[in-house]
């Protein structure tokens, strides 16, 4: 058996970041920038008011209070007119351009209208108060985002704000997903003797998409070497990576093993973990292949630990692994010394800022029902059970 970290390093070192492509801004969502982004414009483009209020001169407000004539109103999107002159205030709205002569904005909460066209202002006013200068967020020529940054929702918003219409990103990997097994049924038909419903491919299609990849669903491939070879060669030609489930352990009908052993350059690993001990990794015609075990929970854990980080590295992420966080065991996590690191599926909750983990009710590698709503993998090093109150490390899958 090999250590989990060694297996992860083998896989991560064997895959490379994909090529750089130029894409329209909206298509860059969840991609990783492959070049720095320099702003072509000032944001905001002009000095504007941070509040709804009155534009004034400092001299008029020197005593902390003044009654001024209101000489006009400027709305957001309007022209910066009229200019502010001594003895006058200009009504101004949030985001409206600051007129000439304005040295500060007094917020409307500090005002009282007097008659039709006067206002009484009571405020200690600082120079440039409530005025946002042009370029206060970003100046033209600033490097705002760097190669390696992920394009999240706010980044997309900022790109729009700067009028950046195209960006260079690492190409999103296209990943083939397939399951293998003569026992699998996915068309809703009545189960025959020995048949079961397919679940892994259905799950993996979503896990691959959640990892930020495009998916090609190759469906169920029967335990037939000729057919499997044809599908795998097609996938290797058309995709950046292949994820398979089933057929990588020691059974007589483990056809993935038979076929890939013949046509691809593979490492058949026995990893010192539970679940997901068998795992295969290699290349077919230069395309990385992740051979996940068939038991559904093993498939899930194996994808998380080995395939997901590699796919994210290919997509350009510089920190492709999930961080391990300290959490407090809320209940006992049972295990015995067996030379393996255990990845217990758990529910992590936050109570007053403290993260607590409770194991899901069933920990068998065939019991996907209990794992399905887990949001964490708690790492149990080889050894004895973990008692309630003990600190353990967990990989948070979602929160
Ligand atoms: P294998 O690794 O092919 O020997 O499969 C191990 C176990 O996982 C067997 O009980 C299979 O029936 C089950 N299995 C394999 N592939 C799938 C799948 N795609 N969906 C659900 N169960 C599967
Ligand atoms: Mg099988």
Coordinates of C-alpha atoms and ligand atoms in Angstrom, one line a residue:
X1 CA 0.0 0.0 0.0
X2 CA 1.2 3.5 -0.7
X3 CA 0.5 6.6 1.4
X4 CA -2.3 8.9 0.3
X5 CA 0.0 11.9 0.1
X6 CA 2.4 10.0 -2.2
X7 CA -0.5 9.0 -4.5
X8 CA -1.8 12.6 -4.6
X9 CA 1.7 13.9 -5.5
X10 CA 2.1 11.3 -8.2
X11 CA -1.1 12.3 -9.8
X12 CA -0.6 16.1 -9.4
X13 CA 2.9 15.9 -10.8
X14 CA 1.8 14.0 -13.8
X15 CA -0.8 16.5 -15.0
X16 CA -0.1 20.0 -16.4
X17 CA -2.1 23.2 -16.7
X18 CA -3.9 23.3 -20.0
X19 CA -3.3 25.9 -22.7
X20 CA -4.4 29.5 -22.6
X21 CA -7.5 30.7 -24.5
X22 CA -9.1 34.2 -24.9
X23 CA -12.7 34.1 -23.9
X24 CA -15.6 36.6 -23.6
X25 CA -16.0 37.9 -20.1
X26 CA -19.1 35.9 -19.2
X27 CA -17.5 32.6 -20.5
X28 CA -14.6 33.2 -18.0
X29 CA -16.8 32.5 -15.0
X30 CA -15.1 30.0 -12.6
X31 CA -12.0 29.9 -14.9
X32 CA -8.6 30.8 -13.8
X33 CA -6.9 33.9 -15.3
X34 CA -3.8 33.1 -17.4
X35 CA -2.7 36.7 -17.7
X36 CA -2.8 39.8 -15.5
X37 CA -5.7 42.1 -16.1
X38 CA -4.8 45.8 -16.4
X39 CA -7.7 48.3 -16.2
X40 CA -8.3 50.3 -19.4
X41 CA -10.4 52.9 -17.5
X42 CA -10.7 54.7 -14.2
X43 CA -13.3 53.3 -11.9
X44 CA -15.3 55.4 -11.0
X45 CA -14.8 57.3 -14.2
X46 CA -15.5 60.8 -12.6
X47 CA -15.7 62.3 -9.1
X48 CA -19.1 61.5 -7.7
X49 CA -21.1 61.9 -4.5
X50 CA -21.0 59.1 -1.9
X51 CA -24.3 60.2 -0.4
X52 CA -27.6 62.0 -1.1
X53 CA -27.0 65.5 0.1
X54 CA -25.8 69.0 -0.7
X55 CA -22.6 70.1 -2.4
X56 CA -21.0 73.1 -0.6
X57 CA -17.9 75.2 -0.3
X58 CA -15.8 74.8 2.9
X59 CA -15.9 78.5 3.6
X60 CA -19.7 78.5 3.8
X61 CA -19.6 75.6 6.3
X62 CA -16.7 77.0 8.4
X63 CA -19.0 77.6 11.5
X64 CA -20.5 74.1 11.4
X65 CA -23.9 75.5 10.2
X66 CA -25.2 77.6 7.4
X67 CA -28.4 78.6 5.6
X68 CA -27.7 78.4 1.8
X69 CA -29.7 79.0 -1.3
X70 CA -30.3 75.8 -3.3
X71 CA -29.2 76.6 -6.9
X72 CA -30.0 73.3 -8.6
X73 CA -30.2 69.5 -8.4
X74 CA -27.9 66.9 -9.9
X75 CA -29.1 63.3 -10.3
X76 CA -27.0 60.2 -11.0
X77 CA -26.4 60.2 -14.8
X78 CA -26.9 64.0 -15.0
X79 CA -24.5 66.7 -15.9
X80 CA -22.4 68.3 -13.1
X81 CA -24.3 71.5 -13.1
X82 CA -24.7 74.1 -11.7
X83 CA -21.3 74.9 -10.2
X84 CA -21.3 75.6 -6.5
X85 CA -20.7 79.3 -5.7
X86 CA -20.4 81.0 -2.3
X87 CA -23.7 81.2 -0.4
X88 CA -25.2 78.4 -2.5
X89 CA -25.6 74.7 -2.2
X90 CA -26.5 72.2 -5.0
X91 CA -28.7 69.2 -4.2
X92 CA -26.8 66.1 -5.3
X93 CA -27.7 62.4 -5.3
X94 CA -25.5 59.3 -4.7
X95 CA -23.4 58.6 -7.7
X96 CA -24.0 62.0 -9.4
X97 CA -21.0 63.9 -10.8
X98 CA -19.6 66.5 -8.4
X99 CA -20.0 70.0 -9.8
X100 CA -17.2 72.6 -10.1
X101 CA -16.7 74.6 -6.9
X102 CA -17.9 71.8 -4.6
X103 CA -15.4 71.1 -1.8
X104 CA -17.6 68.7 0.2
X105 CA -21.0 67.1 0.3
X106 CA -23.2 67.4 3.4
X107 CA -25.5 64.4 3.8
X108 CA -29.2 65.0 3.6
X109 CA -29.6 63.7 7.2
X110 CA -27.9 67.0 8.3
X111 CA -30.2 69.2 6.3
X112 CA -33.5 71.0 6.8
X113 CA -35.3 72.7 3.9
X114 CA -36.2 76.4 4.5
X115 CA -38.9 77.8 2.3
X116 CA -38.9 76.9 -1.4
X117 CA -35.3 77.3 -2.2
X118 CA -33.1 77.4 0.9
X119 CA -31.6 74.7 3.1
X120 CA -30.2 74.8 6.6
X121 CA -27.1 72.6 6.9
X122 CA -25.6 71.6 10.3
X123 CA -22.4 69.6 10.1
X124 CA -18.7 69.7 10.8
X125 CA -17.4 69.4 7.2
X126 CA -14.0 68.0 6.2
X127 CA -12.4 68.8 2.8
X128 CA -13.6 66.4 0.1
X129 CA -16.1 64.8 2.5
X130 CA -18.3 62.3 0.8
X131 CA -16.6 63.0 -2.6
X132 CA -15.3 59.8 -4.3
X133 CA -12.6 60.9 -6.7
X134 CA -12.2 59.4 -10.2
X135 CA -10.2 56.2 -10.0
X136 CA -10.9 55.7 -6.3
X137 CA -11.5 52.0 -6.9
X138 CA -9.2 51.4 -9.8
X139 CA -7.0 53.7 -11.9
X140 CA -6.4 53.3 -15.6
X141 CA -3.2 51.2 -15.9
X142 CA -3.6 49.4 -12.5
X143 CA -3.1 45.7 -12.5
X144 CA -6.3 44.6 -10.9
X145 CA -6.2 40.8 -11.2
X146 CA -3.3 38.5 -11.7
X147 CA -2.6 35.3 -13.5
X148 CA -3.8 32.5 -11.3
X149 CA -6.8 34.4 -9.8
X150 CA -10.2 32.6 -10.2
X151 CA -12.9 34.5 -12.0
X152 CA -15.7 34.5 -9.4
X153 CA -19.0 36.5 -9.6
X154 CA -17.5 39.7 -8.2
X155 CA -14.5 39.4 -10.5
X156 CA -16.9 39.2 -13.5
X157 CA -18.6 42.3 -12.1
X158 CA -15.4 44.2 -11.8
X159 CA -14.3 43.2 -15.3
X160 CA -17.6 44.7 -16.5
X161 CA -17.0 47.8 -14.4
X162 CA -13.6 48.3 -16.2
X163 CA -15.0 47.5 -19.6
X164 CA -12.8 44.5 -20.0
X165 CA -14.7 42.4 -22.6
X166 CA -12.2 39.5 -23.1
X167 CA -9.7 37.8 -20.8
X168 CA -7.1 35.1 -21.1
X169 CA -7.9 32.1 -19.0
X170 CA -6.6 28.5 -18.7
X171 CA -8.9 26.4 -20.9
X172 CA -11.6 24.6 -18.9
X173 CA -10.9 20.8 -19.1
X174 CA -13.3 18.6 -21.0
X175 CA -13.6 15.4 -19.1
X176 CA -15.0 12.1 -20.2
X177 CA -17.0 10.2 -17.6
X178 CA -18.1 6.6 -17.8
X179 CA -19.0 3.7 -15.6
X180 CA -18.4 0.0 -16.3
X181 CA -20.2 -3.1 -15.3
X182 CA -22.6 -5.7 -16.8
X183 CA -24.8 -5.3 -13.7
X184 CA -25.6 -1.7 -14.2
X185 CA -29.0 -0.4 -15.3
X186 CA -29.8 3.3 -15.9
X187 CA -33.0 3.3 -18.0
X188 CA -35.5 2.8 -15.3
X189 CA -36.4 -0.7 -16.4
X190 CA -37.2 -3.6 -14.1
X191 CA -34.1 -5.1 -12.5
X192 CA -33.1 -8.5 -13.7
X193 CA -31.3 -11.0 -11.5
X194 CA -28.0 -9.5 -10.2
X195 CA -28.7 -6.1 -11.7
X196 CA -28.4 -2.8 -9.8
X197 CA -29.1 0.8 -10.7
X198 CA -26.2 2.9 -11.9
X199 CA -25.2 5.7 -9.5
X200 CA -21.5 6.5 -9.9
X201 CA -21.5 8.0 -13.3
X202 CA -24.6 10.0 -12.6
X203 CA -22.8 11.4 -9.5
X204 CA -19.4 11.8 -11.1
X205 CA -20.9 13.9 -14.0
X206 CA -21.9 16.4 -11.4
X207 CA -18.7 16.3 -9.4
X208 CA -16.7 16.9 -12.5
X209 CA -18.9 19.9 -13.4
X210 CA -18.7 21.2 -9.9
X211 CA -14.9 21.0 -10.1
X212 CA -15.2 23.5 -13.0
X213 CA -14.9 21.2 -16.0
X214 CA -17.0 20.5 -19.0
X215 CA -18.3 16.9 -19.0
X216 CA -18.8 14.4 -21.8
X217 CA -21.0 11.6 -20.6
X218 CA -20.0 8.3 -22.1
X219 CA -22.6 6.4 -20.2
X220 CA -22.3 2.8 -19.1
X221 CA -19.8 0.6 -20.8
X222 CA -20.4 -3.2 -20.5
X223 CA -17.7 -5.5 -19.2
X224 CA -16.5 -6.1 -22.8
X225 CA -12.9 -5.5 -23.6
X226 CA -13.4 -4.6 -27.3
X227 CA -16.2 -2.1 -26.5
X228 CA -14.4 -0.5 -23.6
X229 CA -11.2 -0.1 -25.7
X230 CA -13.2 1.7 -28.4
X231 CA -14.8 4.0 -25.9
X232 CA -11.6 4.8 -24.1
X233 CA -9.7 5.5 -27.3
X234 CA -12.4 7.8 -28.5
X235 CA -12.4 9.6 -25.1
X236 CA -8.7 10.0 -25.2
X237 CA -8.9 11.6 -28.6
X238 CA -11.6 14.0 -27.8
X239 CA -11.2 14.9 -24.1
X240 CA -8.5 16.3 -21.8
X241 CA -9.0 13.7 -19.1
X242 CA -11.0 10.5 -18.5
X243 CA -12.8 9.4 -15.3
X244 CA -13.9 5.8 -15.0
X245 CA -15.6 4.0 -12.2
X246 CA -15.4 0.3 -11.4
X247 CA -13.3 -2.5 -12.7
X248 CA -10.0 -1.5 -11.1
X249 CA -9.6 -4.0 -8.3
X250 CA -8.8 -7.7 -8.2
X251 CA -11.9 -9.3 -9.7
X252 CA -11.9 -11.6 -12.7
X253 CA -14.1 -9.2 -14.7
X254 CA -12.2 -6.0 -13.9
X255 CA -12.1 -5.1 -17.6
X256 CA -10.9 -1.6 -17.0
X257 CA -7.8 -3.1 -15.6
X258 CA -7.4 -5.6 -18.5
X259 CA -7.9 -3.0 -21.2
X260 CA -6.0 -0.1 -19.7
X261 CA -3.2 -2.5 -18.7
X262 CA -2.8 -3.4 -22.4
X263 CA -3.3 -0.1 -24.2
X264 CA -2.4 2.6 -21.6
X265 CA 0.5 3.5 -19.3
X266 CA -1.0 2.9 -15.9
X267 CA -0.1 2.7 -12.2
X268 CA -2.4 0.3 -10.3
X269 CA -2.3 1.7 -6.8
X270 CA -3.4 0.2 -3.5
X271 CA -3.6 3.3 -1.3
X272 CA -3.5 3.1 2.5
X273 CA -6.9 4.7 3.0
X274 CA -10.4 3.6 3.8
X275 CA -12.6 3.8 1.8
X276 CA -11.2 3.9 -1.8
X277 CA -8.1 1.7 -1.5
X278 CA -7.8 0.7 -5.2
X279 CA -7.1 3.5 -7.6
X280 CA -5.6 3.6 -11.1
X281 CA -3.9 6.5 -12.7
X282 CA -2.2 6.7 -16.0
X283 CA -2.2 8.1 -19.6
X284 CA -3.8 6.9 -22.8
X285 CA -2.3 8.6 -25.8
X286 CA -1.2 11.5 -23.5
X287 CA -4.7 11.8 -21.9
X288 CA -4.7 11.4 -18.1
X289 CA -7.1 8.6 -16.8
X290 CA -8.5 8.4 -13.3
X291 CA -9.7 4.9 -12.6
X292 CA -11.9 5.2 -9.6
X293 CA -13.2 2.2 -7.6
X294 CA -16.8 0.9 -8.2
X295 CA -18.3 1.1 -4.7
X296 CA -20.2 4.4 -4.8
X297 CA -18.7 5.9 -1.6
X298 CA -15.2 4.8 -2.7
X299 CA -15.8 6.5 -6.1
X300 CA -16.9 9.6 -4.3
X301 CA -13.9 9.7 -1.9
X302 CA -11.4 8.7 -4.6
X303 CA -12.7 11.5 -6.9
X304 CA -12.3 14.0 -4.1
X305 CA -8.8 13.0 -3.1
X306 CA -7.2 12.3 -6.4
X307 CA -9.1 13.3 -9.5
X308 CA -10.5 16.7 -8.3
X309 CA -7.2 18.2 -7.4
X310 CA -5.6 17.1 -10.6
X311 CA -8.5 18.4 -12.7
X312 CA -8.3 21.7 -10.9
X313 CA -4.5 21.9 -11.5
X314 CA -5.3 21.3 -15.2
X315 CA -7.8 24.2 -15.0
X316 CA -5.0 26.5 -13.8
X317 CA -5.7 26.5 -10.0
X318 CA -2.6 27.1 -8.0
X319 CA -4.0 25.6 -4.8
X320 CA -6.0 22.7 -6.2
X321 CA -6.4 20.8 -3.0
X322 CA -9.0 21.5 -0.4
X323 CA -7.5 22.8 2.9
X324 CA -7.8 20.6 6.0
X325 CA -9.4 22.5 8.8
X326 CA -9.5 21.8 12.5
X327 CA -12.9 20.7 13.8
X328 CA -14.1 19.3 17.1
X329 CA -15.5 15.8 17.1
X330 CA -19.1 16.0 18.3
X331 CA -19.5 12.3 18.7
X332 CA -17.0 9.4 18.6
X333 CA -15.4 8.5 15.3
X334 CA -14.8 4.7 15.5
X335 CA -11.9 2.9 13.9
X336 CA -9.2 0.4 14.7
X337 CA -5.5 0.4 13.8
X338 CA -5.3 -1.1 10.3
X339 CA -2.4 0.7 8.7
X340 CA -4.8 3.0 6.9
X341 CA -5.9 6.6 7.1
X342 CA -9.7 6.7 7.3
X343 CA -11.9 9.4 5.5
X344 CA -15.0 9.4 7.6
X345 CA -18.0 11.1 6.0
X346 CA -19.3 13.7 8.4
X347 CA -21.7 16.6 8.9
X348 CA -19.8 19.7 10.0
X349 CA -21.8 22.5 11.6
X350 CA -20.8 25.9 12.9
X351 CA -21.9 26.9 16.4
X352 CA -20.7 30.3 17.7
X353 CA -17.8 30.1 15.4
X354 CA -16.7 26.6 16.4
X355 CA -16.8 23.9 13.8
X356 CA -18.1 20.5 15.0
X357 CA -18.2 17.2 13.1
X358 CA -20.6 14.3 13.5
X359 CA -20.0 11.1 11.5
X360 CA -22.9 10.1 9.2
X361 CA -24.8 7.1 10.4
X362 CA -23.4 4.5 8.0
X363 CA -19.8 4.3 6.9
X364 CA -19.8 1.4 4.5
X365 CA -18.3 2.0 1.1
X366 CA -21.6 0.8 -0.5
X367 CA -23.8 3.1 1.6
X368 CA -24.1 6.2 -0.5
X369 CA -27.4 7.2 1.3
X370 CA -25.6 8.2 4.4
X371 CA -22.7 9.9 2.6
X372 CA -24.9 11.8 0.2
X373 CA -25.6 14.6 2.6
X374 CA -22.2 14.7 4.3
X375 CA -20.4 18.0 3.8
X376 CA -17.0 16.9 5.1
X377 CA -14.4 14.1 5.1
X378 CA -12.9 13.8 8.5
X379 CA -9.3 12.5 8.4
X380 CA -8.7 9.8 11.0
X381 CA -5.0 8.9 11.1
X382 CA -4.2 5.3 11.6
X383 CA -4.8 4.3 15.2
X384 CA -7.6 4.3 17.8
X385 CA -11.1 5.9 17.8
X386 CA -11.5 9.6 18.2
X387 CA -13.4 10.6 21.3
X388 CA -16.0 13.4 21.5
X389 CA -14.3 16.7 22.1
X390 CA -11.1 15.7 20.4
X391 CA -9.8 17.9 17.6
X392 CA -9.6 16.4 14.1
X393 CA -8.9 17.6 10.7
X394 CA -11.6 17.7 8.0
X395 CA -11.8 18.5 4.3
X396 CA -14.9 20.7 3.9
X397 CA -16.7 19.7 0.7
X398 CA -19.4 22.3 1.0
X399 CA -20.7 24.7 3.6
Ligands
LIG1 P1 -16.1 -3.1 -9.2 O1 -15.0 -2.1 -8.8 O2 -16.4 -2.9 -10.7 O3 -15.7 -4.4 -8.8 O4 -17.4 -2.7 -8.4 C1 -17.4 -2.7 -7.0 C2 -18.9 -2.6 -6.5 O5 -19.4 -1.3 -7.0 C3 -19.8 -3.6 -7.1 O6 -20.7 -3.9 -6.1 C4 -20.5 -2.9 -8.3 O7 -21.7 -3.5 -8.6 C5 -20.6 -1.5 -7.7 N1 -20.6 -0.6 -8.8 C6 -19.6 -0.5 -9.8 N2 -19.9 0.5 -10.6 C7 -21.1 1.1 -10.2 C8 -21.9 2.2 -10.6 N3 -21.6 2.9 -11.7 N4 -23.0 2.5 -9.9 C9 -23.3 1.8 -8.8 N5 -22.6 0.8 -8.3 C10 -21.5 0.4 -9.0
LIG2 MG1 -17.3 -4.0 -12.1

